Amino acid sequence: MSKTIAIVGAGVGGLTAALCLTRRGFEVDIIEQAALLTEVGAGLQISPNASRILAELGLLGALEAVWTEPDAITLADGMSLRPLASVASGRFARDRWHAPYGVLHRASLQRILLAAVEAEPRCHLHLGHRIDGDPQRAIAAITGRTPTLIVGADGIWSRLRNTVPGAGRVQFSGNVAWRMTVTRHAAAGLLRPDRVSAFLGSRAHLVAYPLREIDGFNLVAIIEGKETDSVWVGKDADVRRHDYLAAFSAWNHGLRTLLKNADSPSYWPLCTVSDGAWQDGAKTVLIGDAAHAMTPFAAQGAAMAIEDASALATCLADTNDITLALRVFETGRRPRIAQVRRRAAFNRFAYHARGPLRIGRNVILSMKGPEALAADFDWLYGYGAPAR
Ligand SMILES: Cc1cc2nc3c(=O)[nH]c(=O)nc-3n(C[C@H](O)[C@H](O)[C@H](O)COP(=O)(O)OP(=O)(O)OC[C@H]3O[C@@H](n4cnc5c(N)ncnc54)[C@H](O)[C@@H]3O)c2cc1C
């Protein structure tokens, strides 16, 4: 196989794929519509299954310089603040899953990936070019060469997905997220800087974690929404904000005040991509959100894009038969993605439970000891780790 690959999209998936592919000897063009790479949204949790791959790419030192490795991931009741469960992280994560669990600003991860891409002579980044129409032709016009393979890493609203017969479709998940940040001072007494804190309530939950870069916390509040909430525009912003604060009206007063006073909350209808083909057996393969965008209930979307990037590079390096490589990639990754989707769906059910289900959930969680709680994550975080 000729070794020229074009990647459309320079998000987490596209940049990681570029690094994984060039490490395997491929020449890579990355085409990105944005003229400047700036990340929207604030924080990101990078679990051990993803940090292991970033470490293999030699990026761990740069990550450690900016991120926080929380000591624990805790679940608490959003009304009473009563602790429900705590999964050890920090040193424990490194020992158990052989890789760290870190939280950082999205812009930091993007800056680290971009610096590595720019330092790699076989990576050619083309900013400010949107791919529309026939991708092969559009790419050749930008790069001056026709790629052997196009990797669609162009996110949930992927343009490349239209070129893959039988690919999935975008659908509204029934939930919306509000993303925001608060200062350390504003969160004093409520949020701990050494924790990922998840607060659970009926039809809503809130996740908070520290961001060193802003000396504060990232907050993601997820509530149930109606079909009319699936679009970004069309509803008055104040009405929307009122609806969202109403979803937390029975919550702990301190958390309500935190949400009310948070800096510029931004609205995200949560969409997913339904099951469908990820590749056409010849010219195009989709990775990350373009292939299988999922809800963030397991905080795994970016991690899956990183895993895809690494797996695809391995498959392409293993054979000169591109059809075989794409088939092996897709069949190898499908069960993993399905399992992570199931975990996200389960979390959604458990986190937003109400009435007797909520009581049952709390009883089950309180009966699980630290070992059982950690063991529940072995398949997810231990993926790709050396056997214990
Ligand atoms: C509220 C929320 C919280 C989340 N928290 C986490 C978390 O803690 N941990 C985690 O692992 N995941 C998390 N996720 C999921 C994660 O953000 C995504 O899964 C991840 O960013 C997907 O990366 P990607 O590279 O596939 O796509 P994207 O990041 O969307 O990148 C796509 C890129 O393609 C470019 N592009 C698009 N179309 C074109 C075109 N036609 N031509 C050229 N360029 C194009 C875009 O400009 C963009 O740069 C969260 C998601 C949400 C909504």
Short mmCIF file of C-alpha atoms and ligand atoms in Angstrom, two decimals:
data_model
loop_
_atom_site.label_atom_id
_atom_site.label_comp_id
_atom_site.label_asym_id
_atom_site.label_seq_id
_atom_site.Cartn_x
_atom_site.Cartn_y
_atom_site.Cartn_z
CA MET A 1 0.00 0.00 0.00
CA SER A 2 1.20 3.53 -0.77
CA LYS A 3 1.88 5.27 2.47
CA THR A 4 -0.08 8.50 1.96
CA ILE A 5 -3.12 9.01 4.15
CA ALA A 6 -5.37 12.06 4.47
CA ILE A 7 -7.15 12.77 7.75
CA VAL A 8 -10.13 15.12 7.70
CA GLY A 9 -10.50 16.86 11.09
CA ALA A 10 -7.87 17.92 13.61
CA GLY A 11 -9.79 17.15 16.80
CA VAL A 12 -8.51 14.70 19.42
CA GLY A 13 -9.15 11.75 17.09
CA GLY A 14 -7.57 13.26 13.97
CA LEU A 15 -4.43 14.56 15.68
CA THR A 16 -3.90 11.29 17.57
CA ALA A 17 -4.41 9.29 14.37
CA ALA A 18 -1.81 11.46 12.61
CA LEU A 19 0.74 10.71 15.34
CA CYS A 20 -0.05 6.97 15.46
CA LEU A 21 0.16 6.66 11.66
CA THR A 22 3.42 8.56 11.24
CA ARG A 23 4.99 6.45 14.02
CA ARG A 24 4.15 3.50 11.73
CA GLY A 25 5.88 5.09 8.75
CA PHE A 26 2.90 6.65 6.94
CA GLU A 27 2.94 10.13 5.39
CA VAL A 28 -0.10 12.06 6.62
CA ASP A 29 -2.01 15.15 5.48
CA ILE A 30 -4.44 16.59 8.04
CA ILE A 31 -7.14 18.86 6.67
CA GLU A 32 -9.03 21.01 9.16
CA GLN A 33 -11.76 23.54 8.47
CA ALA A 34 -10.78 25.88 11.31
CA ALA A 35 -8.12 28.43 10.50
CA LEU A 36 -6.90 28.28 14.08
CA LEU A 37 -7.19 25.34 16.46
CA THR A 38 -9.13 26.49 19.52
CA GLU A 39 -11.19 24.08 21.58
CA VAL A 40 -14.73 24.82 22.64
CA GLY A 41 -15.83 23.45 25.97
CA ALA A 42 -13.61 23.36 28.98
CA GLY A 43 -12.55 20.12 30.58
CA LEU A 44 -11.86 16.55 29.62
CA GLN A 45 -11.33 13.41 31.68
CA ILE A 46 -8.65 11.17 30.20
CA SER A 47 -9.03 7.65 31.54
CA PRO A 48 -6.18 5.09 31.66
CA ASN A 49 -7.25 3.29 28.46
CA ALA A 50 -6.61 6.56 26.57
CA SER A 51 -3.66 7.92 28.56
CA ARG A 52 -1.80 4.65 27.89
CA ILE A 53 -1.87 5.46 24.16
CA LEU A 54 -0.88 9.09 24.70
CA ALA A 55 2.01 7.84 26.87
CA GLU A 56 3.12 5.48 24.08
CA LEU A 57 3.22 8.54 21.81
CA GLY A 58 5.63 10.17 24.27
CA LEU A 59 3.13 12.78 25.52
CA LEU A 60 2.85 11.82 29.19
CA GLY A 61 5.43 14.33 30.44
CA ALA A 62 3.61 17.22 28.74
CA LEU A 63 0.28 16.02 30.13
CA GLU A 64 1.63 15.65 33.65
CA ALA A 65 2.86 19.23 33.53
CA VAL A 66 -0.71 20.56 33.18
CA TRP A 67 -3.22 18.01 34.36
CA THR A 68 -4.48 16.82 37.75
CA GLU A 69 -4.61 13.15 38.69
CA PRO A 70 -7.55 13.05 41.11
CA ASP A 71 -7.26 10.74 44.12
CA ALA A 72 -10.81 9.45 43.67
CA ILE A 73 -13.96 9.59 41.59
CA THR A 74 -16.88 10.01 43.96
CA LEU A 75 -20.64 9.72 43.60
CA ALA A 76 -22.92 11.64 45.97
CA ASP A 77 -26.59 12.45 46.25
CA GLY A 78 -27.28 15.86 44.68
CA MET A 79 -29.90 16.77 47.28
CA SER A 80 -28.34 15.62 50.55
CA LEU A 81 -24.67 15.45 49.41
CA ARG A 82 -24.59 12.05 51.08
CA PRO A 83 -21.63 10.05 49.67
CA LEU A 84 -22.77 7.01 47.66
CA ALA A 85 -19.55 5.50 46.31
CA SER A 86 -15.90 6.27 45.73
CA VAL A 87 -13.57 4.70 43.16
CA ALA A 88 -9.89 5.19 43.96
CA SER A 89 -7.82 6.87 41.27
CA GLY A 90 -4.45 8.70 41.43
CA ARG A 91 -1.64 6.28 42.36
CA PHE A 92 -4.21 3.48 42.54
CA ALA A 93 -5.17 3.95 38.85
CA ARG A 94 -1.51 3.83 37.79
CA ASP A 95 -0.99 0.60 39.75
CA ARG A 96 -4.22 -1.16 38.80
CA TRP A 97 -4.66 -0.08 35.18
CA HIS A 98 -0.99 0.68 34.43
CA ALA A 99 -1.74 4.20 33.24
CA PRO A 100 -2.92 7.44 34.87
CA TYR A 101 -6.36 9.04 35.08
CA GLY A 102 -6.07 12.76 34.43
CA VAL A 103 -8.32 15.79 34.06
CA LEU A 104 -7.32 18.84 32.06
CA HIS A 105 -8.51 21.68 29.89
CA ARG A 106 -9.37 20.56 26.34
CA ALA A 107 -7.21 23.34 24.96
CA SER A 108 -4.19 21.87 26.81
CA LEU A 109 -4.66 18.44 25.22
CA GLN A 110 -5.10 20.01 21.82
CA ARG A 111 -1.96 22.16 22.29
CA ILE A 112 0.08 19.10 23.30
CA LEU A 113 -1.16 17.01 20.36
CA LEU A 114 -0.64 19.90 17.95
CA ALA A 115 2.93 20.50 19.13
CA ALA A 116 3.71 16.80 18.56
CA VAL A 117 2.13 16.92 15.09
CA GLU A 118 4.11 20.04 14.18
CA ALA A 119 7.32 18.38 15.33
CA GLU A 120 6.71 15.36 13.09
CA PRO A 121 8.11 15.86 9.56
CA ARG A 122 5.72 13.28 8.07
CA CYS A 123 2.63 15.19 9.32
CA HIS A 124 1.38 18.02 7.09
CA LEU A 125 -1.33 20.18 8.64
CA HIS A 126 -3.61 22.18 6.33
CA LEU A 127 -5.73 24.59 8.36
CA GLY A 128 -8.65 26.65 7.07
CA HIS A 129 -9.90 24.10 4.49
CA ARG A 130 -13.37 22.62 4.72
CA ILE A 131 -13.95 19.39 2.79
CA ASP A 132 -17.18 19.47 0.80
CA GLY A 133 -18.22 17.72 -2.37
CA ASP A 134 -16.02 14.86 -3.61
CA PRO A 135 -13.45 14.39 -0.79
CA GLN A 136 -10.75 12.76 -2.98
CA ARG A 137 -10.79 15.69 -5.38
CA ALA A 138 -11.11 18.32 -2.67
CA ILE A 139 -8.15 16.84 -0.77
CA ALA A 140 -5.99 16.52 -3.88
CA ALA A 141 -6.66 20.21 -4.64
CA ILE A 142 -5.41 21.17 -1.16
CA THR A 143 -2.47 18.80 -0.76
CA GLY A 144 -1.40 18.25 -4.36
CA ARG A 145 -1.68 14.44 -4.06
CA THR A 146 -4.47 11.88 -4.12
CA PRO A 147 -4.56 9.94 -0.85
CA THR A 148 -4.67 6.16 -0.77
CA LEU A 149 -7.05 6.36 2.17
CA ILE A 150 -9.13 9.08 3.80
CA VAL A 151 -9.70 8.96 7.55
CA GLY A 152 -12.90 10.80 8.47
CA ALA A 153 -12.16 12.25 11.92
CA ASP A 154 -14.55 15.13 11.32
CA GLY A 155 -16.73 14.75 14.39
CA ILE A 156 -20.41 14.12 14.96
CA TRP A 157 -21.59 16.25 12.02
CA SER A 158 -19.16 14.38 9.75
CA ARG A 159 -19.22 15.23 6.04
CA LEU A 160 -17.18 12.09 5.25
CA ARG A 161 -19.89 9.88 6.75
CA ASN A 162 -22.06 10.67 3.70
CA THR A 163 -19.54 8.85 1.50
CA VAL A 164 -19.72 5.58 3.46
CA PRO A 165 -22.68 3.44 2.35
CA GLY A 166 -24.77 2.26 5.31
CA ALA A 167 -23.17 4.66 7.80
CA GLY A 168 -25.11 5.65 10.94
CA ARG A 169 -27.22 8.77 11.42
CA VAL A 170 -27.18 11.57 13.97
CA GLN A 171 -29.99 11.37 16.51
CA PHE A 172 -30.90 13.41 19.58
CA SER A 173 -30.22 11.45 22.79
CA GLY A 174 -32.97 13.07 24.86
CA ASN A 175 -30.46 14.85 27.07
CA VAL A 176 -28.80 18.23 27.04
CA ALA A 177 -25.59 19.29 28.72
CA TRP A 178 -24.65 22.63 30.20
CA ARG A 179 -20.91 23.20 30.39
CA MET A 180 -19.33 25.86 32.55
CA THR A 181 -16.48 26.70 34.88
CA VAL A 182 -16.34 28.09 38.42
CA THR A 183 -13.46 29.51 40.41
CA ARG A 184 -11.87 27.56 43.26
CA HIS A 185 -13.09 30.28 45.61
CA ALA A 186 -16.74 29.93 44.46
CA ALA A 187 -16.62 26.15 44.97
CA ALA A 188 -14.95 26.24 48.40
CA GLY A 189 -16.57 23.81 50.84
CA LEU A 190 -18.51 22.03 48.05
CA LEU A 191 -15.95 20.67 45.58
CA ARG A 192 -12.60 19.11 46.39
CA PRO A 193 -9.63 19.84 44.14
CA ASP A 194 -8.40 16.23 44.45
CA ARG A 195 -11.65 14.63 43.25
CA VAL A 196 -13.87 14.05 40.28
CA SER A 197 -17.24 14.63 41.97
CA ALA A 198 -20.48 13.36 40.44
CA PHE A 199 -23.75 14.43 42.05
CA LEU A 200 -26.83 12.40 41.14
CA GLY A 201 -30.47 13.45 41.12
CA SER A 202 -33.77 12.66 39.52
CA ARG A 203 -33.47 13.17 35.73
CA ALA A 204 -30.28 15.19 36.16
CA HIS A 205 -26.68 14.89 37.29
CA LEU A 206 -23.68 17.12 37.69
CA VAL A 207 -19.99 16.26 37.26
CA ALA A 208 -17.25 18.55 38.55
CA TYR A 209 -13.48 18.27 38.41
CA PRO A 210 -10.52 20.56 38.94
CA LEU A 211 -8.76 22.40 36.13
CA ARG A 212 -5.32 23.64 37.07
CA GLU A 213 -5.22 25.87 34.01
CA ILE A 214 -7.96 28.14 35.39
CA ASP A 215 -7.44 27.54 39.11
CA GLY A 216 -11.03 26.37 39.28
CA PHE A 217 -13.42 23.61 38.29
CA ASN A 218 -15.07 22.33 35.16
CA LEU A 219 -18.79 21.62 35.56
CA VAL A 220 -20.97 19.53 33.28
CA ALA A 221 -24.67 19.49 34.19
CA ILE A 222 -26.80 17.03 32.23
CA ILE A 223 -30.58 17.12 32.23
CA GLU A 224 -33.32 15.45 30.25
CA GLY A 225 -34.58 17.49 27.31
CA LYS A 226 -37.36 17.46 24.75
CA GLU A 227 -37.01 17.00 21.00
CA THR A 228 -37.35 20.81 20.70
CA ASP A 229 -34.12 21.09 22.70
CA SER A 230 -32.16 19.14 20.08
CA VAL A 231 -31.22 22.25 18.13
CA TRP A 232 -28.88 24.96 19.27
CA VAL A 233 -31.02 27.89 18.23
CA GLY A 234 -34.75 28.50 18.22
CA LYS A 235 -35.52 28.84 21.91
CA ASP A 236 -34.99 31.97 23.93
CA ALA A 237 -31.69 31.65 25.84
CA ASP A 238 -33.22 32.94 29.10
CA VAL A 239 -36.09 30.43 28.91
CA ARG A 240 -33.60 27.67 28.29
CA ARG A 241 -31.47 28.71 31.26
CA HIS A 242 -34.56 28.95 33.45
CA ASP A 243 -35.59 25.38 32.45
CA TYR A 244 -32.16 24.08 33.26
CA LEU A 245 -31.96 25.70 36.69
CA ALA A 246 -35.49 24.39 37.38
CA ALA A 247 -34.17 20.83 36.88
CA PHE A 248 -31.97 21.39 39.96
CA SER A 249 -34.57 23.24 42.08
CA ALA A 250 -34.81 20.43 44.67
CA TRP A 251 -31.01 20.10 44.92
CA ASN A 252 -28.64 21.12 47.68
CA HIS A 253 -28.63 24.90 48.09
CA GLY A 254 -24.85 25.26 47.68
CA LEU A 255 -24.83 23.32 44.39
CA ARG A 256 -27.78 25.38 43.11
CA THR A 257 -25.97 28.60 43.91
CA LEU A 258 -22.84 27.29 42.17
CA LEU A 259 -24.82 26.49 39.01
CA LYS A 260 -26.64 29.82 39.09
CA ASN A 261 -23.48 31.88 39.41
CA ALA A 262 -21.21 29.85 37.08
CA ASP A 263 -19.26 31.66 34.36
CA SER A 264 -20.95 31.73 30.91
CA PRO A 265 -22.69 28.33 30.83
CA SER A 266 -22.93 26.92 27.33
CA TYR A 267 -25.70 24.75 25.97
CA TRP A 268 -25.06 21.35 24.25
CA PRO A 269 -27.85 19.17 22.91
CA LEU A 270 -26.40 15.66 23.25
CA CYS A 271 -26.59 13.70 20.00
CA THR A 272 -25.28 10.28 19.06
CA VAL A 273 -24.52 8.46 15.83
CA SER A 274 -26.58 5.29 15.39
CA ASP A 275 -25.02 1.94 14.52
CA GLY A 276 -23.85 1.80 10.91
CA ALA A 277 -20.86 1.10 8.68
CA TRP A 278 -17.56 2.85 9.50
CA GLN A 279 -15.73 2.15 6.26
CA ASP A 280 -16.33 1.52 2.56
CA GLY A 281 -13.71 -1.21 2.12
CA ALA A 282 -11.58 0.94 -0.18
CA LYS A 283 -11.20 4.67 0.22
CA THR A 284 -12.71 5.93 3.47
CA VAL A 285 -12.77 4.98 7.14
CA LEU A 286 -14.46 6.87 9.99
CA ILE A 287 -13.09 7.17 13.52
CA GLY A 288 -14.20 8.83 16.78
CA ASP A 289 -17.45 10.80 16.86
CA ALA A 290 -17.78 10.62 13.07
CA ALA A 291 -18.21 6.84 13.36
CA HIS A 292 -19.95 6.32 16.70
CA ALA A 293 -20.57 9.50 18.74
CA MET A 294 -21.96 8.46 22.11
CA THR A 295 -23.44 10.24 25.13
CA PRO A 296 -20.89 11.48 27.69
CA PHE A 297 -22.36 9.43 30.60
CA ALA A 298 -19.20 7.29 30.75
CA ALA A 299 -16.83 10.17 29.76
CA GLN A 300 -15.40 8.01 26.96
CA GLY A 301 -15.99 9.77 23.60
CA ALA A 302 -12.50 11.24 23.28
CA ALA A 303 -10.99 8.07 24.77
CA MET A 304 -12.71 6.00 22.06
CA ALA A 305 -11.40 8.36 19.36
CA ILE A 306 -7.87 7.87 20.78
CA GLU A 307 -8.30 4.07 20.92
CA ASP A 308 -9.64 4.09 17.32
CA ALA A 309 -6.63 6.09 16.15
CA SER A 310 -4.18 3.62 17.65
CA ALA A 311 -6.08 0.53 16.43
CA LEU A 312 -6.41 1.86 12.88
CA ALA A 313 -2.67 2.60 12.62
CA THR A 314 -1.89 -0.95 13.80
CA CYS A 315 -4.29 -2.53 11.28
CA LEU A 316 -2.95 -0.46 8.38
CA ALA A 317 0.67 -1.21 9.28
CA ASP A 318 0.02 -4.95 9.52
CA THR A 319 -0.94 -5.55 5.89
CA ASN A 320 -0.71 -4.08 2.41
CA ASP A 321 -4.31 -5.14 1.74
CA ILE A 322 -6.35 -2.02 2.54
CA THR A 323 -9.73 -3.79 2.35
CA LEU A 324 -8.54 -6.36 4.86
CA ALA A 325 -7.04 -3.71 7.13
CA LEU A 326 -10.30 -1.73 7.23
CA ARG A 327 -12.36 -4.85 7.87
CA VAL A 328 -10.08 -5.98 10.69
CA PHE A 329 -10.24 -2.47 12.20
CA GLU A 330 -14.03 -2.32 12.12
CA THR A 331 -14.69 -5.85 13.35
CA GLY A 332 -12.08 -5.45 16.07
CA ARG A 333 -13.44 -2.15 17.39
CA ARG A 334 -17.18 -2.84 17.16
CA PRO A 335 -17.58 -4.99 20.30
CA ARG A 336 -15.56 -2.50 22.34
CA ILE A 337 -17.65 0.48 21.21
CA ALA A 338 -20.87 -1.47 21.83
CA GLN A 339 -19.72 -2.32 25.36
CA VAL A 340 -18.83 1.30 26.13
CA ARG A 341 -22.17 2.48 24.74
CA ARG A 342 -23.91 -0.01 27.03
CA ARG A 343 -21.99 1.34 30.02
CA ALA A 344 -22.96 4.90 29.09
CA ALA A 345 -26.63 3.84 28.79
CA PHE A 346 -26.44 2.09 32.15
CA ASN A 347 -24.89 5.16 33.79
CA ARG A 348 -27.62 7.34 32.35
CA PHE A 349 -30.25 5.03 33.85
CA ALA A 350 -28.50 4.84 37.25
CA TYR A 351 -27.47 8.50 37.52
CA HIS A 352 -30.92 9.90 36.72
CA ALA A 353 -32.92 7.30 38.65
CA ARG A 354 -35.84 8.45 40.79
CA GLY A 355 -38.28 6.94 43.29
CA PRO A 356 -37.72 3.28 44.23
CA LEU A 357 -35.03 2.88 41.54
CA ARG A 358 -33.01 5.62 43.19
CA ILE A 359 -33.30 3.91 46.59
CA GLY A 360 -32.29 0.57 45.05
CA ARG A 361 -29.32 2.17 43.32
CA ASN A 362 -28.13 3.73 46.57
CA VAL A 363 -28.42 0.42 48.45
CA ILE A 364 -26.48 -1.47 45.77
CA LEU A 365 -23.74 1.17 45.67
CA SER A 366 -23.39 1.25 49.45
CA MET A 367 -22.98 -2.55 49.52
CA LYS A 368 -20.10 -2.53 47.03
CA GLY A 369 -16.67 -2.38 48.61
CA PRO A 370 -13.68 -0.54 47.06
CA GLU A 371 -12.41 -3.69 45.31
CA ALA A 372 -15.78 -4.47 43.69
CA LEU A 373 -16.12 -0.85 42.55
CA ALA A 374 -12.65 -0.85 40.99
CA ALA A 375 -13.15 -4.29 39.40
CA ASP A 376 -16.18 -2.87 37.62
CA PHE A 377 -13.80 -0.66 35.60
CA ASP A 378 -11.12 -3.24 34.76
CA TRP A 379 -12.55 -4.02 31.29
CA LEU A 380 -12.82 -0.31 30.49
CA TYR A 381 -9.68 1.27 31.96
CA GLY A 382 -7.48 -1.82 31.72
CA TYR A 383 -7.99 -2.12 27.95
CA GLY A 384 -4.63 -2.59 26.25
CA ALA A 385 -2.76 -2.92 29.55
CA PRO A 386 -0.17 -5.66 30.06
CA ALA A 387 -1.78 -8.71 31.70
CA ARG A 388 -1.66 -8.59 35.51
C1 LIG B 1 -20.55 17.55 27.64
C2 LIG B 1 -19.52 16.62 27.12
C3 LIG B 1 -18.51 16.14 27.96
C4 LIG B 1 -17.56 15.22 27.48
N1 LIG B 1 -16.60 14.76 28.34
C5 LIG B 1 -15.72 13.83 27.89
C6 LIG B 1 -14.70 13.31 28.77
O1 LIG B 1 -14.57 13.74 29.93
N2 LIG B 1 -13.85 12.35 28.29
C7 LIG B 1 -13.96 11.86 27.00
O2 LIG B 1 -13.17 10.97 26.64
N3 LIG B 1 -14.89 12.36 26.14
C8 LIG B 1 -15.76 13.32 26.55
N4 LIG B 1 -16.69 13.84 25.69
C9 LIG B 1 -16.70 13.37 24.27
C10 LIG B 1 -15.64 14.07 23.43
O3 LIG B 1 -15.73 15.47 23.57
C11 LIG B 1 -15.79 13.70 21.95
O4 LIG B 1 -16.12 12.35 21.83
C12 LIG B 1 -14.46 13.94 21.22
O5 LIG B 1 -14.12 15.29 21.29
C13 LIG B 1 -14.59 13.50 19.75
O6 LIG B 1 -13.38 13.77 19.08
P1 LIG B 1 -13.27 13.68 17.50
O7 LIG B 1 -11.85 13.97 17.19
O8 LIG B 1 -13.89 12.44 17.01
O9 LIG B 1 -14.21 14.86 16.96
P2 LIG B 1 -14.12 16.43 17.18
O10 LIG B 1 -13.45 16.78 18.44
O11 LIG B 1 -15.52 16.96 16.98
O12 LIG B 1 -13.20 16.96 15.98
C14 LIG B 1 -13.68 17.05 14.65
C15 LIG B 1 -12.80 18.05 13.88
O13 LIG B 1 -13.13 17.99 12.48
C16 LIG B 1 -13.23 19.28 11.95
N5 LIG B 1 -14.15 19.20 10.79
C17 LIG B 1 -15.48 18.90 10.80
N6 LIG B 1 -15.98 18.87 9.55
C18 LIG B 1 -14.94 19.17 8.72
C19 LIG B 1 -14.84 19.28 7.28
N7 LIG B 1 -15.89 19.07 6.47
N8 LIG B 1 -13.63 19.62 6.75
C20 LIG B 1 -12.54 19.81 7.57
N9 LIG B 1 -12.60 19.72 8.92
C21 LIG B 1 -13.78 19.38 9.50
C22 LIG B 1 -13.81 20.10 13.12
O14 LIG B 1 -13.54 21.48 12.95
C23 LIG B 1 -13.04 19.49 14.30
O15 LIG B 1 -11.80 20.13 14.52
C24 LIG B 1 -17.62 14.78 26.13
C25 LIG B 1 -18.61 15.28 25.28
C26 LIG B 1 -19.55 16.20 25.75
C27 LIG B 1 -20.60 16.72 24.82
#
